[in-house]
Amino acid sequence: MATMELTKVLRFSAAHRLMSPALSRVENRRLYGACVRGHGHNYALEATVRGVVDADGMVMDAAALEQAMQTVVDLVDHRDLSRDVPALAGTVTTGENLVATFYRMIDRALPPGRLVRVAVVETENNRFEYEATGEAP
Amino acid sequence: MATMELTKVLRFSAAHRLMSPALSRVENRRLYGACVRGHGHNYALEATVRGVVDADGMVMDAAALEQAMQTVVDLVDHRDLSRDVPALAGTVTTGENLVATFYRMIDRALPPGRLVRVAVVETENNRFEYEATGEAP
Amino acid sequence: MATMELTKVLRFSAAHRLMSPALSRVENRRLYGACVRGHGHNYALEATVRGVVDADGMVMDAAALEQAMQTVVDLVDHRDLSRDVPALAGTVTTGENLVATFYRMIDRALPPGRLVRVAVVETENNRFEYEATGEAP
Amino acid sequence: MATMELTKVLRFSAAHRLMSPALSRVENRRLYGACVRGHGHNYALEATVRGVVDADGMVMDAAALEQAMQTVVDLVDHRDLSRDVPALAGTVTTGENLVATFYRMIDRALPPGRLVRVAVVETENNRFEYEATGEAP
Amino acid sequence: MATMELTKVLRFSAAHRLMSPALSRVENRRLYGACVRGHGHNYALEATVRGVVDADGMVMDAAALEQAMQTVVDLVDHRDLSRDVPALAGTVTTGENLVATFYRMIDRALPPGRLVRVAVVETENNRFEYEATGEAP
Amino acid sequence: MATMELTKVLRFSAAHRLMSPALSRVENRRLYGACVRGHGHNYALEATVRGVVDADGMVMDAAALEQAMQTVVDLVDHRDLSRDVPALAGTVTTGENLVATFYRMIDRALPPGRLVRVAVVETENNRFEYEATGEAP
């Protein structure tokens, strides 16, 4: 009985800026650098499920995983993450915070215990990843 | 003493279709979607070995790993995986089942305990991965 | 007045084999090599239109170009090009013949004179391209 | 005497939205689709120069080309192209308009007649390209 | 409290050759194959840190990670790794040995316990990776 | 009768350095920058042929094109281009000079008039390309 992982990748294009309301303009600039200015990315969203391969040769229905991810993409694609996405309101849109939010959304849409990892890739040089540890991110 | 991983990647182009003889046409279509039709991919096969770095600066002879993987590629490259590959006869050629089969073939060709992970990448959006857990997949 | 080009890329996964009914098995094998066997690819379809940039800042409506290309993709995605696509019946499915067929289909769906180039990319090592010269391919 | 082309690529991340002040909200939405909303991309900027290979084996000083391109990138990287870039004020930030603007800026910074082509790649599926024709874009 | 990973990637171009002074010419050739000859790569250097996401939404200051990696890149970029880099003197420049050296250099430049993984990618087909195990590589 | 282009891509890994014997050390350094030091790349070699599509659906025998390119790759792969390749002796190994040399070698190995373009890609940010104009490069 093989324990296998399936990873799917979806892409979206969004704007964001890093600015914390708890910090002064100078502190924001020192902390987040050029990212305090409005800019954007072609993001990749990767989600991984794990499980035993069933009689149909699958870890889980890949269409169900894609649907759970697409729900996230529909909320963020061609949006400004720092202004126009209610699920991210009050969140500084760092890659880390995006991953945590997306993990919770995808996890809720899947059978318990299947989702093991979510990653957000901002550019080919920046990757953020959360791996399940038994507690919510 | 460093414990290190080496991953090699080989590529092949193959046709396949997902259709289980145990299921009706309607059930196959519901389960596998458009994949019930004959289609194909440029696949990537990734294999990872782990070990202590020896005096020559290597985890293991990379040529031996490549040779073990090439044996698999020679069986599947420019083939229809669902009809023309004896090693896959009777197997629904999902990514999960391909990984399990390829893992066993590569593992047998290497010294025991060296192979730790095999992945099959169907498209840039679909990745299947098996990680060794002490039992055969 | 700028003359500009816009290129869009769509992807599809398909099976094919190269075998000419006009040739013997031996001749086919000598001519097409391993491609006489059923195999497949993740193809990219690229189409380029050219024109003057209009007052809206566009060469042409990108959605119209995408729609014309999608019509092609709907016919070939998750299909066996050598057996299941009526538009390719009687055609040896070389990259060259695919490009010529796809060019004619996309060109018919666009305003006259806008399409200037179509390419089919079989693998990262094989690219086929047709550039308009005033006569149909 | 070889006539050769050299192409350099630089990357930047920026936000933008497509909205023409000359059009109503409904017309903008119909024309530009989801791009009327603020979003962003990891852009690639490609510039090509052509010339005879000199005694040093170069078409032109690659550092000079890179410097001319970097001047553009410094203006647009980590910016909102539709609000924060004076050189783009009053311009709908379609790929076509970006290319035309960037072409003029790079061309002015190079010896006359060397720049032959500039491309802006928005995503792996959208490419905009201007090729010199003897007149300014 | 999420435990998150951040991975950054930097690139450099370097020459190297694999030749052990402890071995004869014939033995080197048998062991390292064509790599005994001087050649080179566009390398990617990947470094991953892990931690709890802080109030600013970050695992750690990404600029500090990049600075630690840049120190390595400054030593090796546009160099011959087998002759011109003091930090690698006496080391056969296999991917495994490069990773071990780079891991120690980056680890020393970061707060203790944050660095968890370093990878060196030689080509799209060869990847070397060291994951922290509590002892130095 | 379609006129079509076929492009094949092969890859090789090589070392090089840019240093002209006609120049002083200071002049070399000013002209070629960091490239005066020994370094290396994963190069891509692209060659394009053009022609009418024949009855077999091909512009030309793709295996013949690949063989002509492989002859070049065999001379340069896992070599130091600036020291170990007789065909490049006396040549400063800029991308421009590499393309010119490779073009002549591939052109000689093909039927006259078929080769129309050769490119050498040093990194994802540097591309050198020669297009046939009726005279040798």
Tab-separated table of C-alpha atoms in Angstrom, chain C residues 124 127 129, chain D residues 4-11 45-50 59-60 62 65 69 116-117 127 129, chain E residues 42, chain F residues 5 7-11 41-48 94-99 116-131:
chain	number	residue	atom	x	y	z
C	124	GLU	CA	11.553	22.141	-25.263
C	127	ARG	CA	9.711	23.910	-32.501
C	129	GLU	CA	6.769	27.654	-37.120
D	4	MET	CA	24.464	39.574	-35.440
D	5	GLU	CA	21.781	40.183	-32.829
D	6	LEU	CA	22.252	40.404	-29.086
D	7	THR	CA	19.212	40.168	-26.804
D	8	LYS	CA	19.263	40.930	-23.109
D	9	VAL	CA	16.442	40.229	-20.651
D	10	LEU	CA	15.690	42.053	-17.395
D	11	ARG	CA	12.766	41.390	-15.077
D	45	LEU	CA	11.724	43.220	-20.670
D	46	GLU	CA	13.702	42.036	-23.700
D	47	ALA	CA	15.751	44.348	-25.918
D	48	THR	CA	17.621	43.375	-29.080
D	49	VAL	CA	20.403	45.247	-30.835
D	50	ARG	CA	21.856	44.388	-34.218
D	59	VAL	CA	27.893	43.602	-31.570
D	60	MET	CA	27.973	46.353	-28.995
D	62	ALA	CA	26.529	44.566	-23.559
D	65	LEU	CA	22.606	47.872	-23.446
D	69	MET	CA	17.370	48.825	-19.989
D	116	VAL	CA	15.840	46.705	-33.466
D	117	ARG	CA	13.301	45.068	-31.196
D	127	ARG	CA	3.959	38.578	-25.234
D	129	GLU	CA	6.768	42.945	-29.331
E	42	ASN	CA	24.760	28.431	-14.673
F	5	GLU	CA	10.716	26.562	-40.130
F	7	THR	CA	14.108	24.699	-34.839
F	8	LYS	CA	15.985	22.173	-32.740
F	9	VAL	CA	17.698	22.884	-29.411
F	10	LEU	CA	20.660	21.043	-27.893
F	11	ARG	CA	22.413	21.904	-24.634
F	41	HIS	CA	27.509	28.282	-18.550
F	42	ASN	CA	24.845	25.751	-19.425
F	43	TYR	CA	24.571	26.827	-23.050
F	44	ALA	CA	21.667	26.205	-25.417
F	45	LEU	CA	22.413	25.868	-29.125
F	46	GLU	CA	19.426	26.520	-31.388
F	47	ALA	CA	19.453	25.931	-35.144
F	48	THR	CA	16.639	26.710	-37.573
F	94	THR	CA	32.061	35.915	-26.952
F	95	GLY	CA	28.552	34.704	-27.717
F	96	GLU	CA	28.776	36.496	-31.064
F	97	ASN	CA	31.940	34.635	-32.088
F	98	LEU	CA	30.539	31.312	-30.886
F	99	VAL	CA	27.408	31.762	-32.993
F	116	VAL	CA	18.615	30.156	-41.777
F	117	ARG	CA	19.382	30.958	-38.150
F	118	VAL	CA	21.596	29.862	-35.261
F	119	ALA	CA	21.392	31.130	-31.701
F	120	VAL	CA	23.514	30.619	-28.612
F	121	VAL	CA	21.852	31.230	-25.247
F	122	GLU	CA	24.414	31.803	-22.466
F	123	THR	CA	21.982	32.398	-19.629
F	124	GLU	CA	18.270	33.105	-19.467
F	125	ASN	CA	19.270	36.780	-19.774
F	126	ASN	CA	21.729	36.670	-22.717
F	127	ARG	CA	20.998	35.483	-26.237
F	128	PHE	CA	23.117	35.778	-29.397
F	129	GLU	CA	21.637	35.113	-32.813
F	130	TYR	CA	22.819	35.112	-36.427
F	131	GLU	CA	20.345	35.080	-39.287
